[in-house]
Amino acid sequence: MDYLLRGTEVLHATVRRYTSPDEHPFFKDLPAPILPAEAYDYPIKKTDININNHIKEIYINKILSAMCVEGDDGQYGSSALCDVAALQALSKRIHYGKFVAESKFLSDKEAYISLIKAKDKAAIREKITNKSVEERLIKRVVLKAAAYGKEIDHTALDQENQKQKISPQLVADIYEKWLIPLTKDVEVDYLFVRGC
Amino acid sequence: MDYLLRGTEVLHATVRRYTSPDEHPFFKDLPAPILPAEAYDYPIKKTDININNHIKEIYINKILSAMCVEGDDGQYGSSALCDVAALQALSKRIHYGKFVAESKFLSDKEAYISLIKAKDKAAIREKITNKSVEERLIKRVVLKAAAYGKEIDHTALDQENQKQKISPQLVADIYEKWLIPLTKDVEVDYLFVRGC
């Protein structure tokens, strides 16, 4: 899987994927873009925060084991392609925390500045947490997983009895246990590094 | 875009993507797999039917121009990544025609054998066509495009007024004008080459 992930990133680096503020590579020694640099409007502070190693470890050891059934179907190539797509999506989703944190910072500068000056990570984490937003997100994830995990067919618009490809509750659990906390890690790290 | 498509296929070839009966590369000079060969149960006759060049031409000249608005947003890298994903999905969907054709052949061997012997392509095309199945498919495509092209949110389960990312009717038109006829091309070619 690392072979495919690195190969994909090498290719994507050459079309300047990782010069975009919302993309973070898993590998470091990637080639330079062959396209000319894009003059991005960089809406957040530039940092080198990149928790992809941690994301990969959690993906392999926690998320995959929660989602997959035991056994070996021999489909190593296509499984690894799915892993690459999933890891890149997770990385993008979690590192969006930087944008979220910047927005939260701007909406309440004074309070954040005093917490950052006090180097109080726990208090920053507490301040960025909005339980009701998280609960709404989880509900939305359940709905999305239920909708996308079924076949949409005009003969079965009432799909109560259709088999789900994946348990919507399991997807919600993965958000609750891993995606939301990892995003918060990025938010806290970003605010800490951001300074005032 | 060819650069990314070829790069992706080189990488995928090494994990034996194109030894699978339902995958067809756009490029010919791809490296050998680094994984050992998989002993596939090959459920159709092996042929070298591959209409990817034609698919690519239609994608670029017809489908993209139907879907995209005029202008240049400078996002060449990410656009090309989307093109690669779309082309691979189109290729897979259209070449599934081989499996569909094999199944149709097996369900009415005698009739197909006489048409194949008579080398009557028009009659084969007519025989594989099932208008009511096509109409159901189109309806289903409209429903799917409408469902997947909206945000799913528990605060707006009634989403009548939500903006669509893409017109469901346009997606249906693309199926009707291009995907269904191209799939039939593959079905007819397959039956013709399949022999009796």
CSV table of C-alpha atoms in Angstrom, one decimal:
chain,number,residue,atom,x,y,z
A,1,MET,CA,0.0,0.0,0.0
A,2,ASP,CA,2.9,2.4,0.8
A,3,TYR,CA,4.2,1.6,-2.7
A,4,LEU,CA,0.9,2.8,-4.3
A,5,LEU,CA,0.5,5.7,-2.0
A,6,ARG,CA,4.0,7.0,-2.7
A,7,GLY,CA,3.6,6.4,-6.5
A,8,THR,CA,0.3,8.3,-6.5
A,9,GLU,CA,1.8,11.2,-4.5
A,10,VAL,CA,4.9,11.4,-6.8
A,11,LEU,CA,2.5,11.7,-9.8
A,12,HIS,CA,0.2,14.2,-8.0
A,13,ALA,CA,3.2,16.3,-6.8
A,14,THR,CA,4.2,16.8,-10.4
A,15,VAL,CA,0.8,18.4,-11.1
A,16,ARG,CA,1.3,20.6,-8.0
A,17,ARG,CA,-1.3,19.0,-5.8
A,18,TYR,CA,0.7,19.7,-2.7
A,19,THR,CA,1.2,23.3,-3.3
A,20,SER,CA,-2.5,23.7,-2.6
A,21,PRO,CA,-3.2,24.9,1.0
A,22,ASP,CA,-5.7,22.0,1.6
A,23,GLU,CA,-3.5,19.1,0.5
A,24,HIS,CA,-0.9,17.3,2.6
A,25,PRO,CA,1.3,14.5,1.3
A,26,PHE,CA,2.2,11.4,3.3
A,27,PHE,CA,5.7,11.3,1.9
A,28,LYS,CA,8.4,14.0,2.0
A,29,ASP,CA,10.8,13.4,-0.8
A,30,LEU,CA,8.4,14.2,-3.6
A,31,PRO,CA,9.4,15.7,-7.0
A,32,ALA,CA,8.7,19.4,-7.9
A,33,PRO,CA,5.7,20.3,-9.9
A,34,ILE,CA,6.0,20.4,-13.7
A,35,LEU,CA,3.2,22.9,-13.9
A,36,PRO,CA,4.1,26.5,-13.1
A,37,ALA,CA,3.4,27.6,-9.6
A,38,GLU,CA,-0.2,28.9,-8.9
A,39,ALA,CA,-0.4,32.2,-7.1
A,40,TYR,CA,-2.8,30.9,-4.4
A,41,ASP,CA,-4.6,33.3,-2.1
A,42,TYR,CA,-3.4,31.6,1.1
A,43,PRO,CA,-6.2,32.2,3.5
A,44,ILE,CA,-4.5,30.7,6.6
A,45,LYS,CA,-1.2,31.0,8.2
A,46,LYS,CA,1.4,28.7,6.6
A,47,THR,CA,2.6,26.0,9.0
A,48,ASP,CA,4.3,22.6,8.5
A,49,ILE,CA,1.6,20.8,10.5
A,50,ASN,CA,1.0,17.4,8.9
A,51,ILE,CA,-0.3,14.5,11.0
A,52,ASN,CA,-0.5,12.1,8.1
A,53,ASN,CA,1.7,9.5,9.8
A,54,HIS,CA,-0.6,9.5,12.7
A,55,ILE,CA,-3.7,9.3,10.4
A,56,LYS,CA,-2.2,6.3,8.6
A,57,GLU,CA,-1.4,4.5,11.8
A,58,ILE,CA,-5.0,5.0,13.0
A,59,TYR,CA,-6.5,4.1,9.6
A,60,ILE,CA,-4.5,0.8,9.5
A,61,ASN,CA,-4.8,-0.2,13.2
A,62,LYS,CA,-8.2,1.1,14.2
A,63,ILE,CA,-10.5,2.1,11.3
A,64,LEU,CA,-9.7,-0.8,8.9
A,65,SER,CA,-10.0,-3.4,11.7
A,66,ALA,CA,-13.4,-1.9,12.7
A,67,MET,CA,-14.7,-1.9,9.1
A,68,CYS,CA,-13.3,-5.1,7.5
A,69,VAL,CA,-14.3,-8.7,8.1
A,70,GLU,CA,-11.6,-11.3,8.8
A,71,GLY,CA,-10.1,-13.2,5.9
A,72,ASP,CA,-8.0,-12.8,2.7
A,73,ASP,CA,-9.8,-12.3,-0.7
A,74,GLY,CA,-6.5,-11.9,-2.6
A,75,GLN,CA,-7.5,-8.5,-4.0
A,76,TYR,CA,-4.3,-6.7,-2.8
A,77,GLY,CA,-4.0,-4.3,-5.7
A,78,SER,CA,-7.6,-3.0,-5.7
A,79,SER,CA,-7.7,-2.9,-1.9
A,80,ALA,CA,-4.5,-0.8,-1.8
A,81,LEU,CA,-6.0,1.6,-4.4
A,82,CYS,CA,-9.0,2.0,-2.1
A,83,ASP,CA,-6.7,2.5,0.9
A,84,VAL,CA,-4.9,5.3,-1.1
A,85,ALA,CA,-8.2,7.0,-1.9
A,86,ALA,CA,-9.4,6.7,1.7
A,87,LEU,CA,-6.2,7.9,3.2
A,88,GLN,CA,-6.1,11.0,0.9
A,89,ALA,CA,-9.7,11.8,1.7
A,90,LEU,CA,-9.1,11.4,5.5
A,91,SER,CA,-6.0,13.5,5.3
A,92,LYS,CA,-7.8,16.3,3.5
A,93,ARG,CA,-10.8,16.2,5.8
A,94,ILE,CA,-8.7,16.2,9.0
A,95,HIS,CA,-6.3,19.0,7.8
A,96,TYR,CA,-9.3,21.2,7.0
A,97,GLY,CA,-9.1,21.7,10.7
A,98,LYS,CA,-6.6,24.4,9.9
A,99,PHE,CA,-9.2,26.4,8.0
A,100,VAL,CA,-11.8,25.8,10.7
A,101,ALA,CA,-9.4,26.9,13.4
A,102,GLU,CA,-8.5,30.1,11.5
A,103,SER,CA,-12.1,30.9,11.2
A,104,LYS,CA,-12.8,30.3,14.9
A,105,PHE,CA,-9.8,32.4,15.8
A,106,LEU,CA,-11.0,35.3,13.7
A,107,SER,CA,-14.4,35.2,15.2
A,108,ASP,CA,-13.1,35.6,18.8
A,109,LYS,CA,-9.5,36.9,18.6
A,110,GLU,CA,-9.1,38.2,22.1
A,111,ALA,CA,-10.1,35.0,23.8
A,112,TYR,CA,-7.9,32.9,21.6
A,113,ILE,CA,-4.9,35.2,21.9
A,114,SER,CA,-5.0,35.0,25.7
A,115,LEU,CA,-5.2,31.2,25.6
A,116,ILE,CA,-2.4,30.9,23.0
A,117,LYS,CA,-0.2,33.3,25.1
A,118,ALA,CA,-0.9,31.1,28.1
A,119,LYS,CA,0.1,28.0,26.1
A,120,ASP,CA,-3.0,26.3,27.5
A,121,LYS,CA,-3.7,23.5,25.0
A,122,ALA,CA,-6.4,22.0,27.1
A,123,ALA,CA,-8.3,25.3,27.3
A,124,ILE,CA,-7.9,25.8,23.5
A,125,ARG,CA,-9.3,22.4,22.9
A,126,GLU,CA,-12.2,23.1,25.2
A,127,LYS,CA,-12.9,26.4,23.5
A,128,ILE,CA,-12.9,25.1,19.9
A,129,THR,CA,-15.3,22.3,20.9
A,130,ASN,CA,-19.0,22.8,20.1
A,131,LYS,CA,-20.9,19.7,21.3
A,132,SER,CA,-24.1,20.6,19.5
A,133,VAL,CA,-22.2,21.1,16.2
A,134,GLU,CA,-20.6,17.7,16.8
A,135,GLU,CA,-24.0,16.0,17.5
A,136,ARG,CA,-25.5,17.5,14.3
A,137,LEU,CA,-22.5,16.3,12.3
A,138,ILE,CA,-22.9,12.8,13.7
A,139,LYS,CA,-26.6,12.8,12.8
A,140,ARG,CA,-25.7,14.0,9.3
A,141,VAL,CA,-23.1,11.3,8.9
A,142,VAL,CA,-25.6,8.6,9.8
A,143,LEU,CA,-28.0,10.0,7.2
A,144,LYS,CA,-25.3,10.2,4.5
A,145,ALA,CA,-23.9,6.8,5.2
A,146,ALA,CA,-27.5,5.4,5.1
A,147,ALA,CA,-28.2,7.2,1.8
A,148,TYR,CA,-25.0,6.5,0.0
A,149,GLY,CA,-24.7,2.9,1.3
A,150,LYS,CA,-27.9,1.8,-0.5
A,151,GLU,CA,-28.9,1.4,-4.1
A,152,ILE,CA,-31.1,4.3,-5.2
A,153,ASP,CA,-33.8,2.8,-7.3
A,154,HIS,CA,-37.1,4.2,-8.4
A,155,THR,CA,-38.7,0.8,-7.7
A,156,ALA,CA,-37.7,1.1,-4.1
A,157,LEU,CA,-38.0,4.6,-2.9
A,158,ASP,CA,-39.0,3.3,0.4
A,159,GLN,CA,-35.8,1.4,1.1
A,160,GLU,CA,-36.3,0.4,4.7
A,161,ASN,CA,-35.5,-3.2,4.1
A,162,GLN,CA,-32.5,-2.8,1.8
A,163,LYS,CA,-29.2,-4.2,3.0
A,164,GLN,CA,-26.6,-1.5,3.8
A,165,LYS,CA,-23.1,-1.8,2.4
A,166,ILE,CA,-21.8,-0.5,5.7
A,167,SER,CA,-23.5,0.1,9.0
A,168,PRO,CA,-24.3,3.9,9.3
A,169,GLN,CA,-23.7,3.7,13.0
A,170,LEU,CA,-20.2,2.3,12.4
A,171,VAL,CA,-19.4,5.3,10.2
A,172,ALA,CA,-20.7,7.6,12.8
A,173,ASP,CA,-18.6,5.8,15.4
A,174,ILE,CA,-15.5,6.3,13.3
A,175,TYR,CA,-16.2,10.0,13.1
A,176,GLU,CA,-16.8,10.3,16.8
A,177,LYS,CA,-13.8,8.2,17.9
A,178,TRP,CA,-11.2,9.2,15.3
A,179,LEU,CA,-12.1,11.9,12.7
A,180,ILE,CA,-13.5,14.5,15.1
A,181,PRO,CA,-10.7,14.2,17.6
A,182,LEU,CA,-8.0,14.1,14.9
A,183,THR,CA,-9.5,17.3,13.4
A,184,LYS,CA,-9.4,18.9,16.8
A,185,ASP,CA,-5.7,17.9,17.2
A,186,VAL,CA,-5.0,19.8,13.9
A,187,GLU,CA,-7.1,22.8,15.1
A,188,VAL,CA,-5.3,23.0,18.4
A,189,ASP,CA,-1.8,22.5,16.8
A,190,TYR,CA,-2.6,25.2,14.2
A,191,LEU,CA,-3.8,27.7,16.8
A,192,PHE,CA,-0.7,27.0,18.9
A,193,VAL,CA,1.6,27.5,16.0
A,194,ARG,CA,-0.4,30.3,14.6
A,195,GLY,CA,0.5,32.6,17.4
A,196,CYS,CA,-1.3,35.9,17.8
B,1,MET,CA,-4.2,14.9,-18.8
B,2,ASP,CA,-2.6,12.1,-20.8
B,3,TYR,CA,0.4,12.5,-18.6
B,4,LEU,CA,-1.6,11.8,-15.5
B,5,LEU,CA,-3.7,9.1,-17.1
B,6,ARG,CA,-0.6,7.3,-18.2
B,7,GLY,CA,1.2,7.8,-14.9
B,8,THR,CA,-1.8,6.4,-13.1
B,9,GLU,CA,-2.1,3.4,-15.4
B,10,VAL,CA,1.7,2.6,-15.1
B,11,LEU,CA,1.3,2.5,-11.3
B,12,HIS,CA,-2.0,0.5,-11.5
B,13,ALA,CA,-0.5,-1.9,-14.0
B,14,THR,CA,2.2,-2.8,-11.5
B,15,VAL,CA,-0.5,-3.9,-9.0
B,16,ARG,CA,-2.1,-6.0,-11.8
B,17,ARG,CA,-5.2,-3.8,-12.2
B,18,TYR,CA,-5.3,-4.7,-15.9
B,19,THR,CA,-5.2,-8.4,-15.5
B,20,SER,CA,-8.7,-8.2,-14.1
B,21,PRO,CA,-11.4,-9.0,-16.7
B,22,ASP,CA,-13.3,-5.8,-16.0
B,23,GLU,CA,-10.4,-3.3,-16.4
B,24,HIS,CA,-9.2,-1.9,-19.6
B,25,PRO,CA,-6.1,0.4,-19.9
B,26,PHE,CA,-6.0,3.5,-22.1
B,27,PHE,CA,-2.3,2.9,-22.8
B,28,LYS,CA,-0.6,-0.1,-24.3
B,29,ASP,CA,3.0,0.0,-23.2
B,30,LEU,CA,2.4,-0.6,-19.5
B,31,PRO,CA,4.8,-2.4,-17.1
B,32,ALA,CA,4.2,-5.9,-15.9
B,33,PRO,CA,2.6,-6.5,-12.5
B,34,ILE,CA,5.0,-6.7,-9.5
B,35,LEU,CA,2.3,-8.8,-7.7
B,36,PRO,CA,2.1,-12.5,-8.7
B,37,ALA,CA,-0.7,-13.3,-11.2
B,38,GLU,CA,-4.1,-13.9,-9.8
B,39,ALA,CA,-5.9,-17.0,-11.0
B,40,TYR,CA,-9.1,-15.3,-12.1
B,41,ASP,CA,-12.2,-17.2,-12.9
B,42,TYR,CA,-12.6,-15.7,-16.3
B,43,PRO,CA,-16.4,-15.6,-16.8
B,44,ILE,CA,-16.4,-14.3,-20.4
B,45,LYS,CA,-14.5,-15.0,-23.6
B,46,LYS,CA,-11.1,-13.3,-23.7
B,47,THR,CA,-11.0,-10.7,-26.4
B,48,ASP,CA,-8.9,-7.7,-27.1
B,49,ILE,CA,-11.9,-5.4,-27.5
B,50,ASN,CA,-10.9,-2.0,-26.0
B,51,ILE,CA,-12.7,1.2,-27.1
B,52,ASN,CA,-10.9,3.5,-24.7
B,53,ASN,CA,-9.6,5.7,-27.5
B,54,HIS,CA,-13.1,6.3,-28.7
B,55,ILE,CA,-14.3,6.8,-25.1
B,56,LYS,CA,-11.6,9.4,-24.5
B,57,GLU,CA,-12.5,11.3,-27.6
B,58,ILE,CA,-16.2,11.4,-26.7
B,59,TYR,CA,-15.4,12.4,-23.2
B,60,ILE,CA,-13.2,15.3,-24.2
B,61,ASN,CA,-15.3,16.5,-27.2
B,62,LYS,CA,-18.8,15.8,-26.1
B,63,ILE,CA,-19.3,15.1,-22.4
B,64,LEU,CA,-16.9,17.7,-21.0
B,65,SER,CA,-18.3,20.4,-23.3
B,66,ALA,CA,-21.9,19.5,-22.2
B,67,MET,CA,-21.0,19.6,-18.5
B,68,CYS,CA,-18.5,22.4,-18.1
B,69,VAL,CA,-19.1,26.1,-18.2
B,70,GLU,CA,-16.8,28.3,-20.3
B,71,GLY,CA,-13.7,29.8,-18.8
B,72,ASP,CA,-10.3,29.0,-17.2
B,73,ASP,CA,-10.0,28.6,-13.5
B,74,GLY,CA,-6.4,27.6,-13.6
B,75,GLN,CA,-7.0,24.3,-11.7
B,76,TYR,CA,-5.3,22.1,-14.3
B,77,GLY,CA,-3.8,19.6,-11.9
B,78,SER,CA,-7.0,18.8,-10.0
B,79,SER,CA,-9.1,18.9,-13.2
B,80,ALA,CA,-6.9,16.4,-14.8
B,81,LEU,CA,-7.1,14.1,-11.7
B,82,CYS,CA,-10.9,14.3,-12.0
B,83,ASP,CA,-10.6,13.5,-15.7
B,84,VAL,CA,-8.5,10.4,-15.0
B,85,ALA,CA,-11.1,9.2,-12.4
B,86,ALA,CA,-14.0,9.9,-14.8
B,87,LEU,CA,-12.3,8.2,-17.7
B,88,GLN,CA,-11.5,5.1,-15.7
B,89,ALA,CA,-15.1,4.9,-14.4
B,90,LEU,CA,-16.5,5.4,-17.9
B,91,SER,CA,-14.2,2.8,-19.3
B,92,LYS,CA,-15.2,0.3,-16.7
B,93,ARG,CA,-18.9,0.9,-17.0
B,94,ILE,CA,-18.9,0.7,-20.8
B,95,HIS,CA,-16.7,-2.4,-21.0
B,96,TYR,CA,-19.0,-4.2,-18.6
B,97,GLY,CA,-20.9,-4.6,-21.9
B,98,LYS,CA,-18.8,-7.7,-22.4
B,99,PHE,CA,-20.3,-9.3,-19.3
B,100,VAL,CA,-23.8,-8.1,-20.2
B,101,ALA,CA,-23.5,-9.5,-23.7
B,102,GLU,CA,-22.2,-12.8,-22.5
B,103,SER,CA,-25.2,-13.1,-20.1
B,104,LYS,CA,-27.6,-12.2,-23.0
B,105,PHE,CA,-25.9,-14.7,-25.2
B,106,LEU,CA,-26.3,-17.5,-22.7
B,107,SER,CA,-30.0,-16.7,-22.1
B,108,ASP,CA,-30.8,-17.2,-25.8
B,109,LYS,CA,-28.0,-19.1,-27.4
B,110,GLU,CA,-29.7,-20.3,-30.6
B,111,ALA,CA,-31.0,-16.9,-31.7
B,112,TYR,CA,-27.6,-15.2,-31.1
B,113,ILE,CA,-25.7,-18.0,-32.8
B,114,SER,CA,-27.7,-17.6,-36.0
B,115,LEU,CA,-27.2,-13.8,-36.0
B,116,ILE,CA,-23.5,-14.1,-35.4
B,117,LYS,CA,-23.2,-16.7,-38.2
B,118,ALA,CA,-25.0,-14.3,-40.5
B,119,LYS,CA,-22.6,-11.5,-39.4
B,120,ASP,CA,-25.7,-9.3,-39.0
B,121,LYS,CA,-24.5,-6.5,-36.7
B,122,ALA,CA,-27.6,-4.5,-37.0
B,123,ALA,CA,-29.8,-7.4,-36.0
B,124,ILE,CA,-27.5,-8.2,-33.0
B,125,ARG,CA,-27.8,-4.6,-31.9
B,126,GLU,CA,-31.5,-4.7,-32.2
B,127,LYS,CA,-31.7,-8.0,-30.3
B,128,ILE,CA,-29.6,-6.8,-27.3
B,129,THR,CA,-31.7,-3.6,-27.1
B,130,ASN,CA,-34.3,-3.6,-24.4
B,131,LYS,CA,-36.1,-0.2,-24.5
B,132,SER,CA,-38.0,-0.7,-21.2
B,133,VAL,CA,-34.7,-1.6,-19.4
B,134,GLU,CA,-33.1,1.5,-20.9
B,135,GLU,CA,-36.0,3.7,-19.8
B,136,ARG,CA,-35.8,2.3,-16.2
B,137,LEU,CA,-32.1,3.0,-16.2
B,138,ILE,CA,-32.6,6.6,-17.3
B,139,LYS,CA,-35.1,7.1,-14.5
B,140,ARG,CA,-32.8,5.6,-12.0
B,141,VAL,CA,-29.9,7.8,-13.3
B,142,VAL,CA,-32.1,10.9,-12.8
B,143,LEU,CA,-32.9,9.8,-9.2
B,144,LYS,CA,-29.3,9.0,-8.4
B,145,ALA,CA,-27.9,12.3,-9.9
B,146,ALA,CA,-30.6,14.2,-7.9
B,147,ALA,CA,-29.7,12.4,-4.7
B,148,TYR,CA,-25.9,12.5,-5.0
B,149,GLY,CA,-25.9,16.0,-6.4
B,150,LYS,CA,-27.3,17.5,-3.2
B,151,GLU,CA,-26.1,17.9,0.3
B,152,ILE,CA,-27.8,15.4,2.6
B,153,ASP,CA,-28.7,17.1,5.8
B,154,HIS,CA,-31.1,16.3,8.6
B,155,THR,CA,-32.3,19.8,8.7
B,156,ALA,CA,-33.5,19.6,5.1
B,157,LEU,CA,-34.8,16.2,4.4
B,158,ASP,CA,-37.3,17.8,2.1
B,159,GLN,CA,-34.7,19.2,-0.3
B,160,GLU,CA,-36.8,20.4,-3.2
B,161,ASN,CA,-35.3,23.8,-3.2
B,162,GLN,CA,-31.7,22.9,-2.9
B,163,LYS,CA,-29.3,23.8,-5.6
B,164,GLN,CA,-28.1,20.8,-7.7
B,165,LYS,CA,-24.4,20.4,-8.3
B,166,ILE,CA,-25.3,19.2,-11.8
B,167,SER,CA,-28.6,18.9,-13.6
B,168,PRO,CA,-29.9,15.3,-13.2
B,169,GLN,CA,-31.4,15.6,-16.7
B,170,LEU,CA,-28.0,16.4,-18.2
B,171,VAL,CA,-26.6,13.3,-16.5
B,172,ALA,CA,-29.5,11.3,-18.0
B,173,ASP,CA,-28.8,12.8,-21.4
B,174,ILE,CA,-25.2,11.8,-21.2
B,175,TYR,CA,-26.3,8.2,-20.5
B,176,GLU,CA,-28.8,8.2,-23.3
B,177,LYS,CA,-26.6,9.8,-25.9
B,178,TRP,CA,-23.2,8.3,-25.1
B,179,LEU,CA,-23.0,5.7,-22.3
B,180,ILE,CA,-25.8,3.4,-23.5
B,181,PRO,CA,-24.8,3.5,-27.2
B,182,LEU,CA,-21.1,3.0,-26.3
B,183,THR,CA,-22.0,0.0,-24.1
B,184,LYS,CA,-24.0,-1.5,-26.9
B,185,ASP,CA,-21.0,-1.0,-29.2
B,186,VAL,CA,-19.0,-3.1,-26.8
B,187,GLU,CA,-21.8,-5.7,-26.5
B,188,VAL,CA,-22.1,-6.1,-30.3
B,189,ASP,CA,-18.3,-6.2,-30.8
B,190,TYR,CA,-18.1,-8.8,-28.1
B,191,LEU,CA,-20.8,-11.0,-29.5
B,192,PHE,CA,-19.3,-10.7,-33.0
B,193,VAL,CA,-15.8,-11.7,-31.8
B,194,ARG,CA,-17.1,-14.2,-29.4
B,195,GLY,CA,-18.4,-16.5,-32.1
B,196,CYS,CA,-20.6,-19.4,-31.3
